[in-house]
Tab-separated table of N, CA and C and ligand atoms in Angstrom:
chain	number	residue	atom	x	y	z
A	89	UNK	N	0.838	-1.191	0.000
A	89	UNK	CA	0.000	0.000	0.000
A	89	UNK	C	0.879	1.249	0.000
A	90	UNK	N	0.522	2.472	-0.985
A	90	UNK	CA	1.300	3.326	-0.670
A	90	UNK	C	0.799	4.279	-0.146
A	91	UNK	N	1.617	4.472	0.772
A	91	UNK	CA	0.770	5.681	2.260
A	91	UNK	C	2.233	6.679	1.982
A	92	UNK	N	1.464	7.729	2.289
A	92	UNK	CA	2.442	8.520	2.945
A	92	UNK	C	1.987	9.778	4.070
A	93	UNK	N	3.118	10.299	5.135
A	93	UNK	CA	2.720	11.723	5.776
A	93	UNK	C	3.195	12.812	5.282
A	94	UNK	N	2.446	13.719	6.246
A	94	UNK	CA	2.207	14.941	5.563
A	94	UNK	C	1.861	16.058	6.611
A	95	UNK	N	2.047	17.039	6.802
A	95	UNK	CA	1.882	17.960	7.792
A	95	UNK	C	0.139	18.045	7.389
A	96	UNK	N	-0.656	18.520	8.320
A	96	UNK	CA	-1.607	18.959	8.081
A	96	UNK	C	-2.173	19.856	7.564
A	97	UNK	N	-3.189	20.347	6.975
A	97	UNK	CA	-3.746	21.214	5.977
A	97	UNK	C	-5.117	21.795	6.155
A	98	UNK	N	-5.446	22.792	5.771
A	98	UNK	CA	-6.881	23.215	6.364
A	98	UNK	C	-7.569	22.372	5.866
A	99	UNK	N	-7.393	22.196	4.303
A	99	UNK	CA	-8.601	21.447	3.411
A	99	UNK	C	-8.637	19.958	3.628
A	100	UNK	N	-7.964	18.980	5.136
A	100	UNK	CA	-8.009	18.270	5.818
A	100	UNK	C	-9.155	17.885	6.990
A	101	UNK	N	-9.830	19.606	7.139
A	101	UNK	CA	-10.622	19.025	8.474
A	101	UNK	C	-12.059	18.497	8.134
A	102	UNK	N	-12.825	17.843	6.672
A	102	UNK	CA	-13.201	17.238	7.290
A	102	UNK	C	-12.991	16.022	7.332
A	103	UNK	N	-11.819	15.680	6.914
A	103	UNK	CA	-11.416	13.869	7.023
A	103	UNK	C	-11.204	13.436	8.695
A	104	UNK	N	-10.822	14.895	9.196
A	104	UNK	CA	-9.825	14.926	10.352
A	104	UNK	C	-11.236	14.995	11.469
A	105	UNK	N	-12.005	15.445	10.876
A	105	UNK	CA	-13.141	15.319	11.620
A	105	UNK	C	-14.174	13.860	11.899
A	106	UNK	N	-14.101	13.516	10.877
A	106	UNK	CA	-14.705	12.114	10.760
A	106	UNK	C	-13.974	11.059	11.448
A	107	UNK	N	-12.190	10.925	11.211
A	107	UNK	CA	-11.726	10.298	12.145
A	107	UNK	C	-11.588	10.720	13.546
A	108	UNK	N	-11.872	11.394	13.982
A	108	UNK	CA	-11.751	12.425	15.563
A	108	UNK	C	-13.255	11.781	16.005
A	109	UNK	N	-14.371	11.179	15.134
A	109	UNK	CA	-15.495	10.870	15.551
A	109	UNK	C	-15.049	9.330	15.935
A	110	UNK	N	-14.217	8.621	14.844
A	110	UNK	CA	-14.009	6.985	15.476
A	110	UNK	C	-13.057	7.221	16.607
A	111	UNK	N	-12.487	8.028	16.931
A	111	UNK	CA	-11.995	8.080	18.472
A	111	UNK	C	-12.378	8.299	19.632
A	112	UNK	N	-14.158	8.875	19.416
A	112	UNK	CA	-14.600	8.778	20.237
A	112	UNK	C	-15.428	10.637	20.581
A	113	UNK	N	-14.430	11.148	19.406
A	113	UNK	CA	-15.309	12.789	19.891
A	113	UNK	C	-16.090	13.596	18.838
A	114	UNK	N	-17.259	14.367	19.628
A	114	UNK	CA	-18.005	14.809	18.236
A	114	UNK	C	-17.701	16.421	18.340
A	115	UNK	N	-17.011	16.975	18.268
A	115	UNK	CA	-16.677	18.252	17.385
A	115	UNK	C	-16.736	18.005	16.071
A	116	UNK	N	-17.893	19.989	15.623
A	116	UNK	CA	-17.936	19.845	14.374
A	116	UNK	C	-16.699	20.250	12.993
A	117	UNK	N	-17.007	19.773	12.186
A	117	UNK	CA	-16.078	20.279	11.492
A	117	UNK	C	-15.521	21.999	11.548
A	118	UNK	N	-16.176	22.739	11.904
A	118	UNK	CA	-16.075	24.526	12.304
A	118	UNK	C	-14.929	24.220	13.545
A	119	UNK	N	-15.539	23.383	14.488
A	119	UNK	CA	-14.814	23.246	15.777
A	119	UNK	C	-13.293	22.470	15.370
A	120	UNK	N	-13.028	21.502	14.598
A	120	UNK	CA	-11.987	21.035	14.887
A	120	UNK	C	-11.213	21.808	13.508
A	121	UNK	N	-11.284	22.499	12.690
A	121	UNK	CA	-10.675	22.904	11.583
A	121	UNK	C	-9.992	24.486	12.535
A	122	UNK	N	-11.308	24.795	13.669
A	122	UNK	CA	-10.437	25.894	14.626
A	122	UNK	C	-9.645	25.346	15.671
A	123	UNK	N	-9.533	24.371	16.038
A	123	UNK	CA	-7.990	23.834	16.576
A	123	UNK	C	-7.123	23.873	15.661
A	124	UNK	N	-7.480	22.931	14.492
A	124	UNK	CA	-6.345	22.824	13.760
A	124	UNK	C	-5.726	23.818	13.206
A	125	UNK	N	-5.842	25.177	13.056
A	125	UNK	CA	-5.785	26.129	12.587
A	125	UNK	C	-4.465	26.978	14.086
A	126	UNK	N	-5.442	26.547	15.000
A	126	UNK	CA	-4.311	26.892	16.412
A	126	UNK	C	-3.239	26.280	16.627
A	127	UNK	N	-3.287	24.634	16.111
A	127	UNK	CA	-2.132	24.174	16.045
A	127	UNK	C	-0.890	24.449	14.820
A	128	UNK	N	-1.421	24.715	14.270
A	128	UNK	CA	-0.702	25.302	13.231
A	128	UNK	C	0.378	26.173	13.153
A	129	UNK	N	-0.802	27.340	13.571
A	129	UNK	CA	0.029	28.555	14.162
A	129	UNK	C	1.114	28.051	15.265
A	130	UNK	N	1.398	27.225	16.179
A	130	UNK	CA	1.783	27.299	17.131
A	130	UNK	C	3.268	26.529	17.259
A	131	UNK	N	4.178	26.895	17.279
A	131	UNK	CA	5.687	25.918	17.185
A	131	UNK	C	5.233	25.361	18.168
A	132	UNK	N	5.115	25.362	18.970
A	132	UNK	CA	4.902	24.079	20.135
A	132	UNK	C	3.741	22.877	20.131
A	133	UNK	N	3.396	22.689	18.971
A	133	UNK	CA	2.386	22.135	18.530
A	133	UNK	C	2.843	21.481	16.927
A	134	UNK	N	1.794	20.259	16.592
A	134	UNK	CA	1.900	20.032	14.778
A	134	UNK	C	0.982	18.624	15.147
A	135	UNK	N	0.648	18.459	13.654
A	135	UNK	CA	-0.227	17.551	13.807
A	135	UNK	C	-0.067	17.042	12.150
A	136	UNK	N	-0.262	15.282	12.211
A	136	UNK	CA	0.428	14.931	10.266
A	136	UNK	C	-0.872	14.090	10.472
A	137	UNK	N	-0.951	13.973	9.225
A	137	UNK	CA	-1.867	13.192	8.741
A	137	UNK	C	-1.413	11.989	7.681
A	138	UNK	N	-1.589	10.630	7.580
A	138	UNK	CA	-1.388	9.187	6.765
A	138	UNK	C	-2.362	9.828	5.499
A	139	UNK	N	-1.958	9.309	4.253
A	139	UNK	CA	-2.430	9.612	3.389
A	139	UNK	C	-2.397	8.305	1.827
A	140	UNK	N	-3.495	7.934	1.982
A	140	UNK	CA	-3.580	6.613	0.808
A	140	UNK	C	-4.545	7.166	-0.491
A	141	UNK	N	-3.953	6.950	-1.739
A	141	UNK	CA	-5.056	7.397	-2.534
A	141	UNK	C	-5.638	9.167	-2.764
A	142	UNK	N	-5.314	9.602	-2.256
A	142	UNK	CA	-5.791	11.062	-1.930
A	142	UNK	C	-6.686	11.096	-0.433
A	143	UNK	N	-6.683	9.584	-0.076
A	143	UNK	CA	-7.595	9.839	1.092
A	143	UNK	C	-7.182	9.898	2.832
A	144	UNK	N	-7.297	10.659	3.737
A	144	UNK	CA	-6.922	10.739	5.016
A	144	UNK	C	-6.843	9.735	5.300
A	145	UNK	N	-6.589	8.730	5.726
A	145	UNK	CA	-6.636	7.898	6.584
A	145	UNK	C	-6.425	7.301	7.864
A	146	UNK	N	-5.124	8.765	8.754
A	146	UNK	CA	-4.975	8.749	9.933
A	146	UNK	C	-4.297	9.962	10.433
A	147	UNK	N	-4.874	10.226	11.743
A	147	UNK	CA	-3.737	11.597	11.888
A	147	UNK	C	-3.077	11.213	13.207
A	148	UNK	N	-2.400	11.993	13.846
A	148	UNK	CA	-1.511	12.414	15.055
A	148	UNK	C	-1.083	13.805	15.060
A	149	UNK	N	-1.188	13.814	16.623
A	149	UNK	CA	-1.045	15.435	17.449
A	149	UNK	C	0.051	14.982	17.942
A	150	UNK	N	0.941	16.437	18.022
A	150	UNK	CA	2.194	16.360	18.564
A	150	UNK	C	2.393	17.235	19.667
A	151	UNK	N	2.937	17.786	20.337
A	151	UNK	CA	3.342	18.876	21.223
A	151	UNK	C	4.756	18.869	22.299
A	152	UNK	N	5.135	19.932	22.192
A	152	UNK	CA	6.168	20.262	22.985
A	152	UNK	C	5.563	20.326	24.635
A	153	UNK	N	6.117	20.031	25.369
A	153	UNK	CA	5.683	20.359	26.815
A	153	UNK	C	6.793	20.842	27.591
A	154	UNK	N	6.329	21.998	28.401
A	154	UNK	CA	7.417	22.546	29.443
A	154	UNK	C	6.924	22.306	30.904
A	155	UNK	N	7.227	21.869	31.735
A	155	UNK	CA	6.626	21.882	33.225
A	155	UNK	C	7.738	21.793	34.065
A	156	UNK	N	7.559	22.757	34.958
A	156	UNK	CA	8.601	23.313	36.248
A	156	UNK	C	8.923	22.297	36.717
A	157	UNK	N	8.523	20.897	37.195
A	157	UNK	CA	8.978	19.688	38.075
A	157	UNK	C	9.417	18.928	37.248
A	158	UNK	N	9.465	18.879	35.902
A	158	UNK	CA	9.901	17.763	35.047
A	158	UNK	C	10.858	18.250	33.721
A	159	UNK	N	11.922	17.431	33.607
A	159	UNK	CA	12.665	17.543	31.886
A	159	UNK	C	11.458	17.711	31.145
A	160	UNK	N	11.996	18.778	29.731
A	160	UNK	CA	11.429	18.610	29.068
A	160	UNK	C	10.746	17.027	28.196
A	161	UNK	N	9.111	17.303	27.564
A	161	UNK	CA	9.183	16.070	26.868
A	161	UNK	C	7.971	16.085	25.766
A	162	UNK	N	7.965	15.256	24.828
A	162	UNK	CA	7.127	15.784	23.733
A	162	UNK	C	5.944	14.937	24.079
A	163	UNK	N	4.298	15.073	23.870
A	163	UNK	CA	3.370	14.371	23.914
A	163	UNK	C	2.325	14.484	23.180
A	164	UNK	N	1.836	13.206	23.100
A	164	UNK	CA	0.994	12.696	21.479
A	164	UNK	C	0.013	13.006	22.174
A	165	UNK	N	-0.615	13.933	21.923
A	165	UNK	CA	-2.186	14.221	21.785
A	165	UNK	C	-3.816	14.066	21.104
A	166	UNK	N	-3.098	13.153	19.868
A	166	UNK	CA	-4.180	12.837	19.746
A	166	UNK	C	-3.604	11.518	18.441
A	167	UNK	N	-4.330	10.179	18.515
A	167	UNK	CA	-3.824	9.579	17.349
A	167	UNK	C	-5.201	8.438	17.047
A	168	UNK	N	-5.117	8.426	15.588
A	168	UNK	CA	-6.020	8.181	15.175
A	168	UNK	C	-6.057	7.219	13.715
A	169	UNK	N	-6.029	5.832	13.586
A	169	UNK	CA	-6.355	5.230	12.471
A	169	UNK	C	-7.353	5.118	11.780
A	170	UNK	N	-7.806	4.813	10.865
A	170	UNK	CA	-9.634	4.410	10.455
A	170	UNK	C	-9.867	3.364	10.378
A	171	UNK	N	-10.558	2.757	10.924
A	171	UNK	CA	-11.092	1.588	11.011
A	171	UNK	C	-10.625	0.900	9.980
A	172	UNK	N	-10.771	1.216	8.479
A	172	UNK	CA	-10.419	0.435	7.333
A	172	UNK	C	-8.988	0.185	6.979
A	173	UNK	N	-8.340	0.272	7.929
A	173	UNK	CA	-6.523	0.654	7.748
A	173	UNK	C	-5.649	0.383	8.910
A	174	UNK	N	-6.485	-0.331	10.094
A	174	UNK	CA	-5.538	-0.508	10.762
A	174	UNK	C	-4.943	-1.696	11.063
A	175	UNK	N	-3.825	-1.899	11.432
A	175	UNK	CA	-3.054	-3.087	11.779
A	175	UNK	C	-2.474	-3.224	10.075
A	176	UNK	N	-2.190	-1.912	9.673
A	176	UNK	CA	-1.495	-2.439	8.536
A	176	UNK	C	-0.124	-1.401	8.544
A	177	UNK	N	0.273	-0.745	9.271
A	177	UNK	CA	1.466	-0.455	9.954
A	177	UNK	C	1.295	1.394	10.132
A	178	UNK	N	-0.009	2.434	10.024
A	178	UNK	CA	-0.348	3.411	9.517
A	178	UNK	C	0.069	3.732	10.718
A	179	UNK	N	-0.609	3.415	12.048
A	179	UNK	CA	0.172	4.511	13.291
A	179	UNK	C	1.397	4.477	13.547
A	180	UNK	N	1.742	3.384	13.024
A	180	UNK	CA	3.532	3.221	13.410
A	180	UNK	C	3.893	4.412	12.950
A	181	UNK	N	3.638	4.495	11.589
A	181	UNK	CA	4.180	5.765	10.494
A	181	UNK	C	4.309	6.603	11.097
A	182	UNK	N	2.799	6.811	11.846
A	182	UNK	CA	2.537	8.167	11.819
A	182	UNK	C	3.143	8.934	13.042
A	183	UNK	N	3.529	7.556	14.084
A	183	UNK	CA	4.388	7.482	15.534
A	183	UNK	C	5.913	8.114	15.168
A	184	UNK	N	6.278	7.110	13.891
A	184	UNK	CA	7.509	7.602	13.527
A	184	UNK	C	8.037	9.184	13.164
A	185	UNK	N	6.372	9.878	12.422
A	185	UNK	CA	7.035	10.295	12.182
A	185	UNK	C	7.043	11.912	13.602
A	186	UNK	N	5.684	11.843	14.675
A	186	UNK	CA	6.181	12.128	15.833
A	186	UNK	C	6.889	12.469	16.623
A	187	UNK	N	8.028	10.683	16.247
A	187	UNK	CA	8.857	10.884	17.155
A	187	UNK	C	10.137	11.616	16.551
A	188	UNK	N	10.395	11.789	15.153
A	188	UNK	CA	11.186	12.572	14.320
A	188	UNK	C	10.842	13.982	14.573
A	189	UNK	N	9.289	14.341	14.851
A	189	UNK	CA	9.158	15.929	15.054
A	189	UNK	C	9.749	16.208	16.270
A	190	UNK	N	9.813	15.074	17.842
A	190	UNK	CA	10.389	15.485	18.809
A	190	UNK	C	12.126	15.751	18.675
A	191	UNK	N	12.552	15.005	17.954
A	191	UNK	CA	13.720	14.950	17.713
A	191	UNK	C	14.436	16.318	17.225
A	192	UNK	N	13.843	16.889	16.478
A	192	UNK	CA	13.967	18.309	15.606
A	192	UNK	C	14.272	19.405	16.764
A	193	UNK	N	13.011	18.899	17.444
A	193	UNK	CA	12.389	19.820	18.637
A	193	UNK	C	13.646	19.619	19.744
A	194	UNK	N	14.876	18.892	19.536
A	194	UNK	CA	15.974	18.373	20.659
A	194	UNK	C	15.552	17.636	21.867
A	195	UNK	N	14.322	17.003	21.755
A	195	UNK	CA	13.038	16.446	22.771
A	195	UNK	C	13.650	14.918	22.822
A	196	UNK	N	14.207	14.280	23.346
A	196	UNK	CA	14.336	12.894	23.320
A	196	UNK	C	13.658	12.039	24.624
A	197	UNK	N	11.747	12.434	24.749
A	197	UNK	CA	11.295	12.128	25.600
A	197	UNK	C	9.689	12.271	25.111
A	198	UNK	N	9.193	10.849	25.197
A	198	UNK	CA	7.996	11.513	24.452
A	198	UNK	C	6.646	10.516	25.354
A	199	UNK	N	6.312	10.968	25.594
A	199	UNK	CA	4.818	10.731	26.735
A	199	UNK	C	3.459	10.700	26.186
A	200	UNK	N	2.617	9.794	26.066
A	200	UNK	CA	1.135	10.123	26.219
A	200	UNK	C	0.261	9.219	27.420
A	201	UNK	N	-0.640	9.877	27.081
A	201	UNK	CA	-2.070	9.541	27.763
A	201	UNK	C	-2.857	8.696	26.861
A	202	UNK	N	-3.359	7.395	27.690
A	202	UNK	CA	-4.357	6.992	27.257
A	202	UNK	C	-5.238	6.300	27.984
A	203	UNK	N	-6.822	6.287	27.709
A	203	UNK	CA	-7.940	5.990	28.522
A	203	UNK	C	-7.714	4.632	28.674
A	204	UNK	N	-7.482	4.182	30.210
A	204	UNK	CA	-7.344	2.831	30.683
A	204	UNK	C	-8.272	1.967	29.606
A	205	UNK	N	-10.062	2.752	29.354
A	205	UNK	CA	-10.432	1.175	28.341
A	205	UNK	C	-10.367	1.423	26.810
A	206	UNK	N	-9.243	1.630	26.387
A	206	UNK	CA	-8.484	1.306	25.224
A	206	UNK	C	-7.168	0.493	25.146
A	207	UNK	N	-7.874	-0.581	26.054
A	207	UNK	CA	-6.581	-1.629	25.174
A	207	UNK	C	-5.926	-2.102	24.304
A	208	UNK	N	-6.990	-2.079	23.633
A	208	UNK	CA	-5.566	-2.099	22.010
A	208	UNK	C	-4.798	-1.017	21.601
A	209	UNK	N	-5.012	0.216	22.311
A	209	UNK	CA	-3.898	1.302	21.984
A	209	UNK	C	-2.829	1.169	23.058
A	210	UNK	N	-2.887	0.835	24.038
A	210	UNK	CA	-2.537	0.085	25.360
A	210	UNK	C	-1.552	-0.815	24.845
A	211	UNK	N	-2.201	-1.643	23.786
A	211	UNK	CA	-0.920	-2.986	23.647
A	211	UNK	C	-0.243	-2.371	22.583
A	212	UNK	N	-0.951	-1.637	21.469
A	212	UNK	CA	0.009	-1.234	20.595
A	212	UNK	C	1.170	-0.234	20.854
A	213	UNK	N	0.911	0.443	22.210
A	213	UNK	CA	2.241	1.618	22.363
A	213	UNK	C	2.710	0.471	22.799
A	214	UNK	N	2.460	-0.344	24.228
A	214	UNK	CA	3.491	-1.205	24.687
A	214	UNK	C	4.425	-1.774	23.481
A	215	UNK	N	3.463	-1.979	22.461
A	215	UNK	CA	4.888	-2.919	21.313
A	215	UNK	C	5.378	-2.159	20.771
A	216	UNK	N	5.080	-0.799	20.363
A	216	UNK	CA	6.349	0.353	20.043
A	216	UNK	C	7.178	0.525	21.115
A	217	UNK	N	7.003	0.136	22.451
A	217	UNK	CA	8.129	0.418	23.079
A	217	UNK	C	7.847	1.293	24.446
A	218	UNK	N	6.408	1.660	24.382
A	218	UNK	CA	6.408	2.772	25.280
A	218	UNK	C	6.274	1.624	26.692
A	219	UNK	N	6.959	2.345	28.243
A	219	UNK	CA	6.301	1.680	28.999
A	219	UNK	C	5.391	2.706	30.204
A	220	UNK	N	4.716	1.746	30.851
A	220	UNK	CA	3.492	2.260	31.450
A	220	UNK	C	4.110	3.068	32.846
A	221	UNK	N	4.217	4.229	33.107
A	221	UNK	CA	4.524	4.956	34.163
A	221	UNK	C	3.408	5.278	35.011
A	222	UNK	N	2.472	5.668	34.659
A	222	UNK	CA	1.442	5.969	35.968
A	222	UNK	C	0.028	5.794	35.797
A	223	UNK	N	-1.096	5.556	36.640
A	223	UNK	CA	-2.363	5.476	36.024
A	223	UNK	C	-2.947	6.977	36.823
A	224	UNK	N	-3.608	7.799	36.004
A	224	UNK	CA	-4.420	9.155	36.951
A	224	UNK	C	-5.760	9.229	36.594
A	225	UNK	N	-6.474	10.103	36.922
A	225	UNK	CA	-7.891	10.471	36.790
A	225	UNK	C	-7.709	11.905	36.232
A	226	UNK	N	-8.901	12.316	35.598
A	226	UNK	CA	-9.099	13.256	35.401
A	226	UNK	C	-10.150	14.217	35.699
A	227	UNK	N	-9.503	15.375	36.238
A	227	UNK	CA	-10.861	16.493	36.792
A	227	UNK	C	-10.973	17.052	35.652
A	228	UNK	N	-12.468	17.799	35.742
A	228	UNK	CA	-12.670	18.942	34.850
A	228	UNK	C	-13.446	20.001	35.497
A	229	UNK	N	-13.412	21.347	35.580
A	229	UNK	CA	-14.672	21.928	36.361
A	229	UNK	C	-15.209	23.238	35.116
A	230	UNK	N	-16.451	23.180	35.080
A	230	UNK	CA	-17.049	24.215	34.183
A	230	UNK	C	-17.311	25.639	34.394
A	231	UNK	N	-16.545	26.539	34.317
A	231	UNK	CA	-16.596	27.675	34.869
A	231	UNK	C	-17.376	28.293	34.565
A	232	UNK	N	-18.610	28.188	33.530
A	232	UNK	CA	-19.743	28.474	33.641
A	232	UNK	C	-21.149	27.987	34.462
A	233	UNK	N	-20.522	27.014	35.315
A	233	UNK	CA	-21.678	26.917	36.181
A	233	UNK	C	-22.138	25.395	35.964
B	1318	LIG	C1	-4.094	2.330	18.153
B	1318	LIG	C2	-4.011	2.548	16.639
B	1318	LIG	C3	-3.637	4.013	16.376
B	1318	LIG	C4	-2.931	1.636	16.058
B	1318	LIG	O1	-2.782	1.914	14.687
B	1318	LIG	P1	-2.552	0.760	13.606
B	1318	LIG	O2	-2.314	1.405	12.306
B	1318	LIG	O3	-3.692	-0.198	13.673
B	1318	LIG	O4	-1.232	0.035	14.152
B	1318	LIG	P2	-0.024	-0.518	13.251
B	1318	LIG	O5	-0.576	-1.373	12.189
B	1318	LIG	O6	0.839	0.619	12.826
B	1318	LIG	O7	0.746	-1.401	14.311
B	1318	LIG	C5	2.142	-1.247	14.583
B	1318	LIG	C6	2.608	-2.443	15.349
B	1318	LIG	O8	1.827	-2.559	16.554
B	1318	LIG	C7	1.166	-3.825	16.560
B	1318	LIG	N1	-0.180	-3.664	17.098
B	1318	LIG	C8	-1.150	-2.849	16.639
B	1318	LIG	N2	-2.269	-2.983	17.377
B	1318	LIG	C9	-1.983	-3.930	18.299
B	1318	LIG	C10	-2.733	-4.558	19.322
B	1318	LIG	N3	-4.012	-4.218	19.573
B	1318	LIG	N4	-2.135	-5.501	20.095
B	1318	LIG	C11	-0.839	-5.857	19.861
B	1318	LIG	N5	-0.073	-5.306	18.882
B	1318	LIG	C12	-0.643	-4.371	18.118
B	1318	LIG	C13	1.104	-4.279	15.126
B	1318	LIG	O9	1.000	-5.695	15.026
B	1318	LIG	C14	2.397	-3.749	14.563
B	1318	LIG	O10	3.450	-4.626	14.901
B	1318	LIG	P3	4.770	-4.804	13.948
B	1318	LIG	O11	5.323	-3.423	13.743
B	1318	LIG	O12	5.651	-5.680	14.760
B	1318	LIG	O13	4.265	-5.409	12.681
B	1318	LIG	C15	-5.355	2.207	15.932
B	1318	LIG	O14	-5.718	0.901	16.274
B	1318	LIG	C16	-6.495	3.137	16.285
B	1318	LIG	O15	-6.692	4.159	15.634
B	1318	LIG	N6	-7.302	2.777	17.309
B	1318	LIG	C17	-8.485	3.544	17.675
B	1318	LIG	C18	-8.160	4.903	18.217
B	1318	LIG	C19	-7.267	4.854	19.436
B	1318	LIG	O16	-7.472	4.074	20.358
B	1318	LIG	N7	-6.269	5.746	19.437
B	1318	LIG	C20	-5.340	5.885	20.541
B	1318	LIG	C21	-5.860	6.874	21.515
B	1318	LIG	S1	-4.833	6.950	23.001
């Protein structure tokens, strides 16, 4: 199959939207084409997209992180195959190429999060290599009430 990445593109969000729905979130295309638009702008940020045929087929979020108690380290924010494409090596790619943006970035430390019931993303970082450092919860509070 020939895939390739690619930095992201406006005329991307709504592929980027449709897969952001098999991960589980419904922002509309307005809503996620205005992230992507923030990430863009932002050196501390990037986001690539897998590409077969002319068609999206997977993306990944990248980011720089700074925090006072810890070395710097880069973290995947968001990653995403399509159903019709996976287990055929597309997040690896798209991991790879990630972990090449941290590298650029002089980042040789790269961290994510993921929801305890996603195990198969669970086993698939474990077999790239990642290992499991901590389990947390998450707050949120609505400052509108
Ligand atoms: C997790 C996900 C991104 C993996 O992408 P993928 O394209 O299917 O994975 P790949 O084909 O690139 O797999 C790379 C390697 O991991 C292995 N792997 C993939 N999924 C695995 C699993 N569930 N269990 C064990 N190994 C797995 C593959 O066999 C492959 O091994 P190899 O390099 O030795 O051949 C994809 O399944 C997905 O989009 N899942 C739904 C969304 C999600 O959970 N995202 C993560 C949010 S934290």
């Amino acid at each position: 199959m020939n895939i390739f990445i690619r930095k992201i593109a406006h005329e991307d969000a709504a592929a980027i939207t449709a897969l952001s729905h098999q991960l589980g979130y419904s922002l509309s295309p307005e809503q996620i084409l205005q992230n992507m638009t923030a990430v863009m702008a932002n050196k501390d940020h990037d986001a690539f997209v897998a590409v077969h045929e002319k068609k999206i087929i997977g993306w990944i979020g990248v980011s720089n992180a700074i925090q006072i108690e810890s070395l710097p380290f880069c973290e995947i924010r968001g990653l995403v195959v399509d159903e019709e494409y996976r287990k055929k090596g597309v997040g690896k790619m798209l991991m790879e190429k990630a972990k090449h943006w941290c590298k650029e970035k002089g980042n040789n430390m790269v961290r994510l999060r993921c929801n305890v019931k996603r195990t198969d993303a669970s086993l698939f970082y474990r077999h790239l290599g990642f290992k499991e450092t901590k389990e947390q919860k998450v707050f949120e509070l609505n400052l509108d009430g």
